[in-house]
Amino acid sequence: MTTASARRPGRPRPGTLTREAILAAALALVDEQGIEALSMRKLAARLQVDPMSIYHHVPNKAALVSGLVQAVFAEMAPLPDGSGPWQERVRGWARAYRDLALAHPHLVLQIVTDAAAASEAAIQISEPLYAALAAAGLPPHPVIHAAGTLVDFVHGYALGASAAAAAAPMSDHLAAMDPALVPTMHRVHAEAEPGGGFEAGLDIIIRGITR
Amino acid sequence: MTTASARRPGRPRPGTLTREAILAAALALVDEQGIEALSMRKLAARLQVDPMSIYHHVPNKAALVSGLVQAVFAEMAPLPDGSGPWQERVRGWARAYRDLALAHPHLVLQIVTDAAAASEAAIQISEPLYAALAAAGLPPHPVIHAAGTLVDFVHGYALGASAAAAAAPMSDHLAAMDPALVPTMHRVHAEAEPGGGFEAGLDIIIRGITR
DNA sequence: GGGTCGAGTCTACGGCGTAGGGTTTAAATC
DNA sequence: GATTTAAACCCTACGCCGTAGACTCGACCC
């Protein structure tokens, strides 16, 4: 709301601190040190400002994090839209959404949670997906179900990818386990080392949509 | 490790406090008041114990939460296993896993995160899924991809379901938005009010696996 | 009885989010 | 130019938090 250059009665210093600067600093801090390192005090230190000053631009910490997520959503690359077969449009959308989520690995949880709660920014993001599915000639109900499935898949994938980046890969855990407990997994993973899980998932879901 | 009735050197009071009691109290606290209400002090109060006493059974708070998640994983209903067509086994597994995740709504995030990080408990849970897919005659690579897709979908779904339970449903947000921004979604949701997203997603993915 | 050990307790530290109340400032009005 | 005004900013302080470190005390072993 508070634009940087208002024309109202009193103004102390000419906007040395703005909501945008705060969000940018917070995003940088999170990208560098993770979400748990984000505190009002550290953020203020980075901005060379008293911690309480931040509260004149953001009502509380939760709103700040939410603002961070909204900012990330706003970065979603505008899709080429409308061209090509619907399968390719859906694929392109899914990749763009995944890239968006993984662009800030320390923020994936917040992004996915916010999207799962269906914030307005998150809803806007999925419009092209709905458009592509509707253009494929699907009736309303199947469109909703197909879109929901895809979104849920991307959320789950992004969560897994960011978790895998921060911890040991599943193969390690699996190798350390008693093969008798997980015989099929042991055998299957011994015979094939995967990768490409995202594209394979897209293939499966798009095939399943087509019937 | 520390069983309730050990026969070891020194014991002040006869096991008034055990790891199990701590986990049970913590789980109750979380189920009642949410994960953010879980603090060592509140937990201690509930157990009528000094906060620091807890640290004799759990190294720190992160381990406590992790223990909570492991305990929930241990509750996974043992599947009927091995009987029926593979589609039904996969369906049954997915439903059981979803129910597990949603059994403690305030813990869904940590459950899904833990599973995404492929903890041993989480790996064990997915063995029946792998078994069903392998029994379907799928080669190793497709088994891994199909399982990954399904797990990611369930994770995304569970996250969405728990978020939707705590916030306004998407329809409300959508109705409050400018229809020009999200024309397809607006139209599609006007023509069909869904539900059954989980089963529809399963249908899509299982169809997609089958080719 | 003396020694050991471990569960339970107490105290205290450094960090957190943020309420409440000044203080400073520059634009707006006179 | 003087006065008014209200936003931006800063300071202090409160009540939480996780947990390190030292102490108490009762049970067991020798």
Coordinates of C-alpha atoms in Angstrom, one line a residue, chain B residues 11-178:
Chain B
R11 CA 17.8 -45.2 39.2
P12 CA 16.3 -42.3 41.2
R13 CA 12.6 -42.7 40.9
P14 CA 11.3 -45.9 39.2
G15 CA 11.0 -44.7 35.6
T16 CA 8.4 -42.0 36.0
L17 CA 9.6 -40.6 32.7
T18 CA 10.2 -42.6 29.6
R19 CA 10.8 -41.8 26.0
E20 CA 7.5 -43.4 25.1
A21 CA 5.6 -41.3 27.6
I22 CA 7.3 -38.2 26.2
L23 CA 6.5 -39.1 22.6
A24 CA 2.9 -39.8 23.6
A25 CA 2.5 -36.5 25.4
A26 CA 4.1 -34.6 22.6
L27 CA 1.9 -36.2 20.0
A28 CA -1.2 -35.4 22.1
L29 CA 0.0 -31.8 22.5
V30 CA 0.6 -31.5 18.7
D31 CA -2.7 -33.0 17.8
E32 CA -4.6 -30.7 20.1
Q33 CA -2.8 -27.4 19.6
G34 CA -0.6 -27.7 16.5
I35 CA 3.1 -28.2 16.0
E36 CA 4.0 -24.6 16.8
A37 CA 2.5 -25.1 20.3
L38 CA 5.1 -27.8 21.0
S39 CA 7.8 -26.5 23.2
M40 CA 10.0 -28.3 25.7
R41 CA 8.5 -26.2 28.5
K42 CA 4.9 -26.9 27.6
L43 CA 5.6 -30.6 27.1
A44 CA 7.3 -30.7 30.5
A45 CA 4.4 -29.0 32.1
R46 CA 2.1 -31.6 30.6
L47 CA 4.3 -34.3 32.0
Q48 CA 4.6 -32.5 35.3
V49 CA 8.3 -32.6 35.1
D50 CA 11.2 -30.2 34.8
P51 CA 11.8 -29.1 31.2
M52 CA 15.4 -30.3 31.4
S53 CA 14.4 -33.8 32.4
I54 CA 13.2 -34.5 28.9
Y55 CA 16.8 -34.2 27.7
H56 CA 17.7 -37.4 29.5
H57 CA 15.5 -39.3 27.0
V58 CA 15.8 -37.2 23.8
P59 CA 18.9 -35.3 22.7
N60 CA 17.1 -32.2 21.5
K61 CA 13.9 -30.9 20.1
A62 CA 14.6 -31.8 16.5
A63 CA 15.1 -35.4 17.5
L64 CA 11.9 -35.3 19.5
V65 CA 9.9 -34.2 16.4
S66 CA 11.7 -36.7 14.3
G67 CA 10.7 -39.4 16.8
L68 CA 7.2 -38.2 16.6
V69 CA 7.2 -38.7 12.8
Q70 CA 8.8 -42.1 13.1
A71 CA 6.1 -43.1 15.6
V72 CA 3.4 -42.1 13.2
F73 CA 5.1 -44.1 10.4
A74 CA 5.0 -47.1 12.6
E75 CA 1.2 -46.8 12.7
M76 CA 0.9 -47.5 9.0
A77 CA -1.8 -50.1 8.7
P78 CA -0.2 -53.4 7.5
L79 CA -1.6 -53.9 4.1
P80 CA -3.4 -57.1 3.0
D81 CA -0.5 -57.5 0.6
G82 CA -0.1 -59.8 -2.3
S83 CA -3.7 -60.4 -3.2
G84 CA -5.8 -59.0 -6.0
P85 CA -4.9 -57.3 -9.3
W86 CA -1.9 -54.9 -9.0
Q87 CA -4.1 -51.9 -9.6
E88 CA -6.1 -52.6 -6.5
R89 CA -3.0 -53.2 -4.5
V90 CA -1.5 -49.8 -5.6
R91 CA -4.8 -48.1 -4.9
G92 CA -5.0 -49.7 -1.4
W93 CA -1.4 -48.6 -0.6
A94 CA -2.0 -45.1 -1.7
R95 CA -5.1 -44.8 0.4
A96 CA -3.4 -46.2 3.4
Y97 CA -0.5 -43.9 3.0
R98 CA -2.8 -40.9 2.6
D99 CA -4.7 -41.9 5.7
L100 CA -1.5 -42.2 7.6
A101 CA -0.5 -38.7 6.6
L102 CA -3.8 -37.2 7.4
A103 CA -4.3 -39.0 10.7
H104 CA -2.4 -36.2 12.4
P105 CA -3.2 -33.1 10.4
H106 CA -0.9 -30.8 12.4
L107 CA 2.0 -33.1 11.5
V108 CA 1.5 -33.5 7.8
L109 CA 4.3 -31.2 6.9
Q110 CA 6.9 -32.9 9.0
I111 CA 5.7 -36.3 7.8
V112 CA 5.9 -35.4 4.2
T113 CA 9.2 -33.7 4.6
D114 CA 10.7 -36.7 6.4
A115 CA 9.4 -39.0 3.7
A116 CA 10.7 -36.7 1.0
A117 CA 14.1 -37.0 2.7
A118 CA 13.7 -40.8 2.5
S119 CA 14.1 -41.7 6.1
E120 CA 14.4 -45.4 6.8
A121 CA 10.8 -45.6 8.2
A122 CA 9.6 -43.8 5.0
I123 CA 11.4 -46.3 2.8
Q124 CA 10.0 -49.2 4.6
I125 CA 6.5 -47.9 4.1
S126 CA 6.9 -47.9 0.3
E127 CA 8.0 -51.5 0.0
P128 CA 4.5 -52.9 -0.6
L129 CA 4.0 -50.3 -3.4
Y130 CA 7.2 -51.5 -5.1
A131 CA 6.1 -55.1 -4.6
A132 CA 2.7 -54.4 -6.2
L133 CA 4.3 -52.7 -9.2
A134 CA 6.9 -55.3 -9.7
A135 CA 4.2 -58.0 -9.5
A136 CA 2.5 -56.2 -12.3
G137 CA 5.4 -57.2 -14.5
L138 CA 7.0 -53.7 -14.8
P139 CA 10.7 -53.6 -15.4
P140 CA 12.9 -51.9 -12.7
H141 CA 13.0 -48.5 -14.3
P142 CA 9.3 -48.1 -14.7
V143 CA 8.7 -49.4 -11.2
I144 CA 10.9 -46.7 -9.8
H145 CA 9.3 -44.0 -11.8
A146 CA 5.7 -45.2 -11.1
A147 CA 6.4 -45.4 -7.4
G148 CA 8.0 -42.0 -7.3
T149 CA 5.1 -40.4 -9.2
L150 CA 2.6 -42.0 -6.8
V151 CA 4.5 -41.0 -3.7
D152 CA 5.0 -37.5 -4.9
F153 CA 1.3 -37.2 -5.7
V154 CA 0.2 -38.5 -2.3
H155 CA 2.6 -36.1 -0.6
G156 CA 1.2 -33.2 -2.6
Y157 CA -2.3 -34.2 -2.0
A158 CA -1.8 -34.6 1.7
L159 CA -0.2 -31.2 2.0
G160 CA -3.1 -29.7 0.1
A161 CA -5.7 -31.5 2.1
S162 CA -4.3 -30.4 5.4
A163 CA -3.8 -26.8 4.2
A164 CA -7.4 -26.7 2.8
A165 CA -8.7 -27.9 6.2
A166 CA -7.0 -25.0 7.9
A167 CA -7.8 -22.3 5.4
A168 CA -10.6 -21.1 3.1
P169 CA -11.2 -23.5 0.2
M170 CA -9.9 -22.5 -3.2
S171 CA -13.4 -21.7 -4.5
D172 CA -13.6 -18.8 -2.1
H173 CA -10.2 -17.3 -3.2
L174 CA -11.2 -17.9 -6.8
A175 CA -14.5 -16.2 -6.4
A176 CA -12.8 -13.1 -4.9
M177 CA -10.5 -12.8 -7.9
D178 CA -10.9 -10.8 -11.1

